[in-house]
Coordinates of C-alpha atoms in Angstrom, one line a residue:
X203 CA 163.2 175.0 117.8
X204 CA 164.2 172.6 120.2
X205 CA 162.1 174.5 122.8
X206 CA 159.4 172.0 124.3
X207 CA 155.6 173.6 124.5
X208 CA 153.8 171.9 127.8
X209 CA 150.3 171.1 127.7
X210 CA 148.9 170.4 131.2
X211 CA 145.8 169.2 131.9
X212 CA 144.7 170.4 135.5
X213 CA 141.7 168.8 138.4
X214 CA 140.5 171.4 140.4
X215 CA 140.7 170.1 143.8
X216 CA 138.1 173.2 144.5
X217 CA 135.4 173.8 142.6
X218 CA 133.4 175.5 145.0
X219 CA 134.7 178.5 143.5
X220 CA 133.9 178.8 139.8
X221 CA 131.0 177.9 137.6
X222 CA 132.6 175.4 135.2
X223 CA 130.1 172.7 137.1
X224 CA 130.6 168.9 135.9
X225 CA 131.4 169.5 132.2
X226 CA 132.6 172.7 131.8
X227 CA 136.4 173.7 131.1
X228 CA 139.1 176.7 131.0
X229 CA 142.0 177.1 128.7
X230 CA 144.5 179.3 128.8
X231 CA 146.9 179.6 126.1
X232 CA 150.1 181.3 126.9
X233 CA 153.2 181.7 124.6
X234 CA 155.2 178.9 126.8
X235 CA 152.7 176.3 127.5
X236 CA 148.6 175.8 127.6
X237 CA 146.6 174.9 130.7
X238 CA 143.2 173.0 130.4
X239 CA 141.0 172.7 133.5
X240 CA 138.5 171.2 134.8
X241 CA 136.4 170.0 137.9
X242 CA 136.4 166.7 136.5
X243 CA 137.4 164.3 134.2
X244 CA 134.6 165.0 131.5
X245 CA 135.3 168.3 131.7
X246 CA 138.9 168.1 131.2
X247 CA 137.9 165.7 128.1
X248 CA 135.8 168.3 126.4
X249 CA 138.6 170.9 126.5
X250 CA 140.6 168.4 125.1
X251 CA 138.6 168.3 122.8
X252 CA 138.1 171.8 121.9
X253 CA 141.9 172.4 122.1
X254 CA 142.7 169.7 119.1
X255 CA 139.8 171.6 117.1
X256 CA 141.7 174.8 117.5
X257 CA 145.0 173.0 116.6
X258 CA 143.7 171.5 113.6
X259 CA 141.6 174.3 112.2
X260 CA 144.8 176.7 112.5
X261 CA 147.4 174.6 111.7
X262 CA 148.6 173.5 114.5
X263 CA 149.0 177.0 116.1
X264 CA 147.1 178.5 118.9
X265 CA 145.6 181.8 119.4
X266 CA 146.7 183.3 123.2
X267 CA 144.2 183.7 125.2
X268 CA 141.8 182.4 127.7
X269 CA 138.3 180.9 127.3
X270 CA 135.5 179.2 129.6
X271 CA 132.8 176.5 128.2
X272 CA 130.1 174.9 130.2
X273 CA 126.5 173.6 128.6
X274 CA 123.6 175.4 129.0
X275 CA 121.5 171.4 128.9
X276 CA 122.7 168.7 131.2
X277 CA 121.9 165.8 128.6
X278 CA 123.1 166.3 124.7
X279 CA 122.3 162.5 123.5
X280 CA 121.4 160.2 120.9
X281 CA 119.3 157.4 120.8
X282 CA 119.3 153.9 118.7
X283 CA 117.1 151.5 118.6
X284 CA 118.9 147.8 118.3
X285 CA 115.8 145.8 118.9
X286 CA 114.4 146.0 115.6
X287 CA 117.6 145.1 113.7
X288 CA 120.7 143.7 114.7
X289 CA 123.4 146.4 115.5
X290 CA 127.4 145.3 115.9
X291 CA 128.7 146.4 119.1
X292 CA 131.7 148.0 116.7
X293 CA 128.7 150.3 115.6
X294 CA 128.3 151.3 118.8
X295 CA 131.6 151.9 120.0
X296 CA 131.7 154.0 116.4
X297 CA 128.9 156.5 117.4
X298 CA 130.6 156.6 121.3
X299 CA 133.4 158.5 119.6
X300 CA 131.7 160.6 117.0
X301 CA 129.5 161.7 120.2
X302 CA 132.9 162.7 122.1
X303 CA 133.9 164.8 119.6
X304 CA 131.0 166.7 119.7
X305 CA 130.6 167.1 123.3
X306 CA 127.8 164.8 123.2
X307 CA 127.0 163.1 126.5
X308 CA 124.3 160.1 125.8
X309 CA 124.0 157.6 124.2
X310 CA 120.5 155.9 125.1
X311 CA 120.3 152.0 123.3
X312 CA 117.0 150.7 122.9
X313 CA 117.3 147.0 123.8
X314 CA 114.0 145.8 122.7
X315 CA 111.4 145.7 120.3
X316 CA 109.7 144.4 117.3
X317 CA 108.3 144.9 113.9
X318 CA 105.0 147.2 114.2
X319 CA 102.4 145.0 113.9
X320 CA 99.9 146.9 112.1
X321 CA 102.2 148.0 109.4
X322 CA 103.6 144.1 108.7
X323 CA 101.8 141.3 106.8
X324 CA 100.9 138.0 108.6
X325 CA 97.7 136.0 108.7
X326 CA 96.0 138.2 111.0
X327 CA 95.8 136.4 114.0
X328 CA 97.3 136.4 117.6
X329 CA 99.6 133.2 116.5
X330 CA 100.5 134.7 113.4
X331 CA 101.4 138.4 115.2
X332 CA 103.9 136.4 117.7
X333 CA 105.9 135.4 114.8
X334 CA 106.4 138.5 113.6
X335 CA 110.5 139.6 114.3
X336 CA 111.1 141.0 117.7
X337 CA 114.8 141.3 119.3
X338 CA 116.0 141.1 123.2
X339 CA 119.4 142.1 122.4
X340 CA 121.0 141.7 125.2
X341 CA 121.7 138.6 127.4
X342 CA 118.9 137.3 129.4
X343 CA 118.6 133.8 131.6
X344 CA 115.0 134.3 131.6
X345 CA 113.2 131.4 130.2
X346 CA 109.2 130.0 129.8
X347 CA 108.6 126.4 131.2
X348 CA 109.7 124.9 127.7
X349 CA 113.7 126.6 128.1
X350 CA 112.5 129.1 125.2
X351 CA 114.7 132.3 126.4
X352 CA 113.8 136.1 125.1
X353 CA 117.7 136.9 123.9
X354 CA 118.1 137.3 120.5
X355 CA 120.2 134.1 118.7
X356 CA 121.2 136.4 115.1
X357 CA 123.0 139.3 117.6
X358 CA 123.4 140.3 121.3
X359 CA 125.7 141.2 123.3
X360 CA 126.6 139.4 126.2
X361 CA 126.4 140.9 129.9
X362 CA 130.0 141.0 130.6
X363 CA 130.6 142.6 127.1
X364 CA 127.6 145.1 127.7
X365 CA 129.1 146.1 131.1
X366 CA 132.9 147.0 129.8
X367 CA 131.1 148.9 127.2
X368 CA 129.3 151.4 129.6
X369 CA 133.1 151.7 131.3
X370 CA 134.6 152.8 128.0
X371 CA 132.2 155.2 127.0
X372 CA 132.5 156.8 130.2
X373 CA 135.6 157.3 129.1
X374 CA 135.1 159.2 126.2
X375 CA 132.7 161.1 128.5
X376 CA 129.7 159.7 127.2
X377 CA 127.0 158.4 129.5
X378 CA 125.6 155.0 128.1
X379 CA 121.4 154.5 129.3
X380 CA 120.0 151.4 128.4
X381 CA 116.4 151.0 128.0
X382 CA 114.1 148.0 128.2
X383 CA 110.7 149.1 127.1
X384 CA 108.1 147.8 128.6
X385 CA 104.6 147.4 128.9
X386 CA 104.6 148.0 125.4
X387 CA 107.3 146.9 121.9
X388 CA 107.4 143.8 124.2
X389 CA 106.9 141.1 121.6
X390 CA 110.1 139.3 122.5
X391 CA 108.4 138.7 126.1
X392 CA 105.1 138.0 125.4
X393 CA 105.5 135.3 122.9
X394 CA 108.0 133.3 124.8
X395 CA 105.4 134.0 127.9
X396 CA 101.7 134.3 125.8
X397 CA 99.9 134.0 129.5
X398 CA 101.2 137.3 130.1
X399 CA 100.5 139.1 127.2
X400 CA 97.4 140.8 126.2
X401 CA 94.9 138.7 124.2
X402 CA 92.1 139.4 121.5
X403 CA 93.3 142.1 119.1
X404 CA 96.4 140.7 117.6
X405 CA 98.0 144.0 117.2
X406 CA 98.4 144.3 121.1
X407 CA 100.4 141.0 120.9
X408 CA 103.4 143.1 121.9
X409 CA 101.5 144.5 125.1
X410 CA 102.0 143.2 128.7
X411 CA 98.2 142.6 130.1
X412 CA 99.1 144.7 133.4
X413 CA 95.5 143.5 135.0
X414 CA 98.4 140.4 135.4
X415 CA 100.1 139.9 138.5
X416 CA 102.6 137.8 136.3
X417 CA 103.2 140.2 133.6
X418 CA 103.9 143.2 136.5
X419 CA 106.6 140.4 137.9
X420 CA 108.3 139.7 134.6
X421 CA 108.6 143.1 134.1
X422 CA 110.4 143.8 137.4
X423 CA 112.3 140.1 136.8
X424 CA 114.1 142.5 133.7
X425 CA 115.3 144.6 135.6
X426 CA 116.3 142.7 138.7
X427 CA 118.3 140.3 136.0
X428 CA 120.4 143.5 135.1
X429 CA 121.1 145.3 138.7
X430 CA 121.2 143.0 141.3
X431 CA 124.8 141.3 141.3
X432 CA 125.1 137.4 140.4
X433 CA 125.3 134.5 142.9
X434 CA 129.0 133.7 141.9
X435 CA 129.1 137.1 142.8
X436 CA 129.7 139.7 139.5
X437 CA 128.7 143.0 139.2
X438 CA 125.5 143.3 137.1
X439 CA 125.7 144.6 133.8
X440 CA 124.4 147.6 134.3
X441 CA 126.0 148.5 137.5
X442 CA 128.2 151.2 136.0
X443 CA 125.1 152.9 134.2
X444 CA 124.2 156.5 136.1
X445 CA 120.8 156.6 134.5
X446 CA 118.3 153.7 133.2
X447 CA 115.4 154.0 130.4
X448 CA 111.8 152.1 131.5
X449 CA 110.3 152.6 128.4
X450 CA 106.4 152.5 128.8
X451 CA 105.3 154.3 125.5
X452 CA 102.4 153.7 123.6
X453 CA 100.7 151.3 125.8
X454 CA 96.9 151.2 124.7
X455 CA 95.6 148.8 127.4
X456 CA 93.7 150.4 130.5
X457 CA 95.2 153.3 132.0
X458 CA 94.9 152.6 135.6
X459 CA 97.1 149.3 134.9
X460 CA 99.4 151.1 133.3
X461 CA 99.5 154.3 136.2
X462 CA 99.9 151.6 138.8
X463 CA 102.8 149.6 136.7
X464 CA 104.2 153.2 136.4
X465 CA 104.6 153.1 140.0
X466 CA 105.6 149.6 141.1
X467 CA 107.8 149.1 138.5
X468 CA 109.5 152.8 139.2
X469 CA 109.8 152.3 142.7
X470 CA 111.0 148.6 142.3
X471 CA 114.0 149.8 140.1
X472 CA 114.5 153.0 141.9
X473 CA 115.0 150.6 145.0
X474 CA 117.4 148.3 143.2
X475 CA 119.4 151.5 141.7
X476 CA 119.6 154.6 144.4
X477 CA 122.1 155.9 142.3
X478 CA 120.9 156.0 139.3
X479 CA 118.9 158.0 137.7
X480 CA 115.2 156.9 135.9
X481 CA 113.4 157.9 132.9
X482 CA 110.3 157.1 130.6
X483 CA 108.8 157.9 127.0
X484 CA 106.0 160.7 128.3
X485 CA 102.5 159.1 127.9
X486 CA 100.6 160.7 131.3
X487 CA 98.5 163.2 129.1
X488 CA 97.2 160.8 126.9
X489 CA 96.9 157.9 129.3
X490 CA 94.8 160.3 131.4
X491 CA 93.6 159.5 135.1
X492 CA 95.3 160.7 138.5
X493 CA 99.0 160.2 138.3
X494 CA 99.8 162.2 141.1
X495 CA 101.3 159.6 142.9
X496 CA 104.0 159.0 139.9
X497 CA 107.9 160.1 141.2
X498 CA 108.5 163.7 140.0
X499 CA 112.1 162.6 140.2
X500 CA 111.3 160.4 137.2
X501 CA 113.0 162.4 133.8
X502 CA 110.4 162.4 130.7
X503 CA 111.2 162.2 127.3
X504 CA 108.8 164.3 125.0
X505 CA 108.4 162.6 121.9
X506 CA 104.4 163.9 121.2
X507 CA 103.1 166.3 122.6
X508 CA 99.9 164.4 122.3
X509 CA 100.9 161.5 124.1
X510 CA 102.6 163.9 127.2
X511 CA 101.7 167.6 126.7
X512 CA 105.1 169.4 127.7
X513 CA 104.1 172.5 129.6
X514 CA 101.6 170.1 131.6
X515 CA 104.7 168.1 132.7
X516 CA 106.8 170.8 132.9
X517 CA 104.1 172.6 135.6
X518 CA 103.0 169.1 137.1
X519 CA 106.7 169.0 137.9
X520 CA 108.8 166.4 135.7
X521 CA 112.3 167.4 134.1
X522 CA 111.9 167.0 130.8
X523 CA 113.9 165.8 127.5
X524 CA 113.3 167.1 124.1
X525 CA 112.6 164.1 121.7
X526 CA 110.0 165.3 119.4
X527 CA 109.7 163.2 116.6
X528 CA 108.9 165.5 114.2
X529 CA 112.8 167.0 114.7
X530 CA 114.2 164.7 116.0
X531 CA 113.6 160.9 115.1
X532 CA 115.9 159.3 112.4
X533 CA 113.6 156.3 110.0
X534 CA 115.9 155.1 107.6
X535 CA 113.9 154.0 105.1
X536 CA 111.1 155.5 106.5
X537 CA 109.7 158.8 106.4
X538 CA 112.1 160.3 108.7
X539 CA 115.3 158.9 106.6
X540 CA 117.3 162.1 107.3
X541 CA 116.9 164.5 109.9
X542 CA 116.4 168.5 108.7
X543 CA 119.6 170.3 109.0
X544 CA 118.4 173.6 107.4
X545 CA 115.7 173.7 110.5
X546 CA 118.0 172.1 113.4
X547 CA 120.2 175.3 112.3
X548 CA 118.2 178.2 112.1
X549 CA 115.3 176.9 113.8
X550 CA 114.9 174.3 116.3
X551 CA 115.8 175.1 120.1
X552 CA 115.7 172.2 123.1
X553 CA 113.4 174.0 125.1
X554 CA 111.1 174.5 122.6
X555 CA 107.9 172.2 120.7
X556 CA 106.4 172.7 117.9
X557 CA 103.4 171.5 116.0
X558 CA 101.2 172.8 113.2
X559 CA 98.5 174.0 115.6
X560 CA 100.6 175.1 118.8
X561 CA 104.3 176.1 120.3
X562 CA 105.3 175.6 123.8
X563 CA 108.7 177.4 124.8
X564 CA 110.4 175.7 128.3
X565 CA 112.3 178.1 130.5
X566 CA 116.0 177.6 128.9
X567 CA 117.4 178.2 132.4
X568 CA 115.1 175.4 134.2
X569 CA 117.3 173.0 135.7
X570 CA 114.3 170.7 135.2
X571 CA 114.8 171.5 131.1
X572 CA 117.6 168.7 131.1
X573 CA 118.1 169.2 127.0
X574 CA 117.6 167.0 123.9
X575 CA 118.1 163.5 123.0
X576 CA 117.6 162.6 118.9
X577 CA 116.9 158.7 117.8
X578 CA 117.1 156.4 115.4
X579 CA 114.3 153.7 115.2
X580 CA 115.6 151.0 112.7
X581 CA 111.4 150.0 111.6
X582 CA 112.8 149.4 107.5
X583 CA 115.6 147.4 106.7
X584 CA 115.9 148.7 103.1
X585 CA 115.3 151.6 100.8
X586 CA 114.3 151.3 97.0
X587 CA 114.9 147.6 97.7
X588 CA 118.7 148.0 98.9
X589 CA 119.8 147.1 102.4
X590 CA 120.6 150.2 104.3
X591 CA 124.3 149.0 105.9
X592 CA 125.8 149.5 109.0
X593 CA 127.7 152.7 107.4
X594 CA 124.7 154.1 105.9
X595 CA 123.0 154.5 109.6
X596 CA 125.9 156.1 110.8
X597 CA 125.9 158.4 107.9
X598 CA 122.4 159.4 109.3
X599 CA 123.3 159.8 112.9
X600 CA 126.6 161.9 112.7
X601 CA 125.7 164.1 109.4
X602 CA 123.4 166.5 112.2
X603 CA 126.0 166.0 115.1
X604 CA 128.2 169.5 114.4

């Protein structure tokens, strides 16, 4: 035929009117020509997305009709970790896509950390502990007296490169959050700045000592580095971001230290980024003391529900994200090497936790239930004495993604 078949995509200049919210979608399908809609750009993407589905899966025909998508959860992510081992930016930009065409909205990158101390072999002591591997992965000018910096020299990615990144993914509707985690997994910090690092037990050589003025001010120095705009005036590198990661998991130093870094360190970045949002690795239940004067607008990754007890931060009035390790955290190499896609089907909900002992069940409709966010930590380089590549991670991120 050399009739023409329009496909036209379609802002809604009201959306005041229907319920498609931010990344819902309508399509009609009519015999002369399909409409997607959307209120905004990311929704208009994930239609898109659903309409080349439907073309492939029949042929490139189209069944007439008309349907309406929206998510029931607000965030649908994955998380890596590129602190522990080097990971390309072309890795990156990989998962960005697999993530769009799933309708997956976050990608979390975990810019710091360092081999677990008490699971690697040294010499036992504090000096020996600092040597251990630990990556910054991103480009810092912070420096010690000596000109010793924290980035990593065998991969990082520059600030410039970092920033048009975050732009791209946007693109492919996929909100990028970086995360420096601190007080804790902070080995690239303390050893290039030992003063500020916890002393004595050499497995807490990765730990700010927050009874230190100077290790609360090199953790706000991070941050400052990555939002406050240059003096030959560019835009920081994160200044596209709409939410940020602080970290602050499994901290074992004193627990009013860390409820009081909580809170400067919150605030601090919260005043430097209005417009973004913040979130933190849950860790008030096992912390313990009065954090009552911690930001409820902070969102809380549950990752144990020993460390942060959901239905406590649920009531005490956090939104919360579903990271539970025992579902959802990818080891290769380790004892999480692939996730469990028998029990993700059939099983697993976001609003729900389980353990051996207990569930807890989340209201589903709580706009405070924001959804689920799975990770990879990269703590083993190898398995049966072969280098797990590039490929074989992304194997184990997008095998559970459909």
């Amino acid at each position: 035929s050399d009739e023409t078949y329009q496909i036209r995509l379609e802002l809604n200049g009201d959306s005041s009117n229907n319920s498609l919210g931010e990344e819902g979608y309508e399509i009609e399908i009519q015999r002369d020509g399909t409409v997607v809609r959307g209120n905004t750009a990311q929704g208009i993407r994930w239609g898109c997305v659903t309409l080349l589905k439907l073309l492939r899966e029949n042929e490139g025909e189209l069944p007439l009709g008309r349907m309406r998508d929206y998510p029931r959860y607000r965030v649908r992510g994955f998380g890596i970790d590129v602190g522990r081992r080097p990971i390309s930016m072309e890795l990156l930009q990989r998962m960005v896509e697999e993530l769009s065409k799933n309708k997956m909205n976050t990608l979390q990158i975990h810019l710091n950390d360092n081999q677990i101390i008490a699971q690697s072999e040294y010499d036992g002591t504090m000096e020996g502990a600092r040597k251990l591997y630990a990556g910054f992965r991103l480009e810092s000018e912070m420096r010690n007296a000596e000109g010793e910096g924290i980035t990593s020299q065998d991969l990082f990615y520059t600030k410039e490169e970092f920033a048009r990144f975050v732009e791209e993914a946007r693109a492919y509707g996929v909100e990028v959050v970086p995360e420096i985690d601190t007080p804790a997994h902070s080995l690239a910090m303390t050893r290039i700045f030992p003063e500020w690092g916890m002393q004595g037990n050499p497995e807490s050589a990765d730990c700010l000592d927050l009874s230190k003025e100077g290790a609360v001010q090199l953790g706000k120095e991070l941050w400052q580095e990555y939002l406050v705009p240059s003096e030959d005036g560019k835009e920081p590198a994160f200044a596209a971001c709409t939410a940020l990661h602080l970290g602050m998991d499994e901290y074992f130093g004193d627990g009013k230290d860390y409820l009081s870094y909580l809170k400067e360190l919150s605030e601090y970045v919260g005043f430097l980024a209005s417009d973004k949002r913040l979130r933190i690795w849950g860790s008030l239940s096992l912390i313990g003391g009065d954090y009552s004067d911690i930001s409820r607008q902070l969102e809380m990754h549950i990752w144990d529900t020993s460390w942060a007890d959901p239905a406590e931060m649920y009531a005490e009035g956090f939104s919360i994200i579903n990271s539970q390790s025992s579902a959802l955290y990818l080891i290769p190499g380790g004892g999480y090497d692939w996730l469990d896609l028998d029990f993700l089907e059939k099983e697993w909900m976001p609003n729900v936790f389980w353990t051996t002992q207990r569930q807890w069940e989340l209201p589903a409709w709580s706009d405070r239930m924001l959804g689920a966010c799975y990770m990879m930590w990269n703590d083993w380089a190898s398995l049966n004495g072969h280098e797990i590549t590039e490929d074989g991670l992304y194997d184990r991120f997008a095998e559970p993604l459909p």
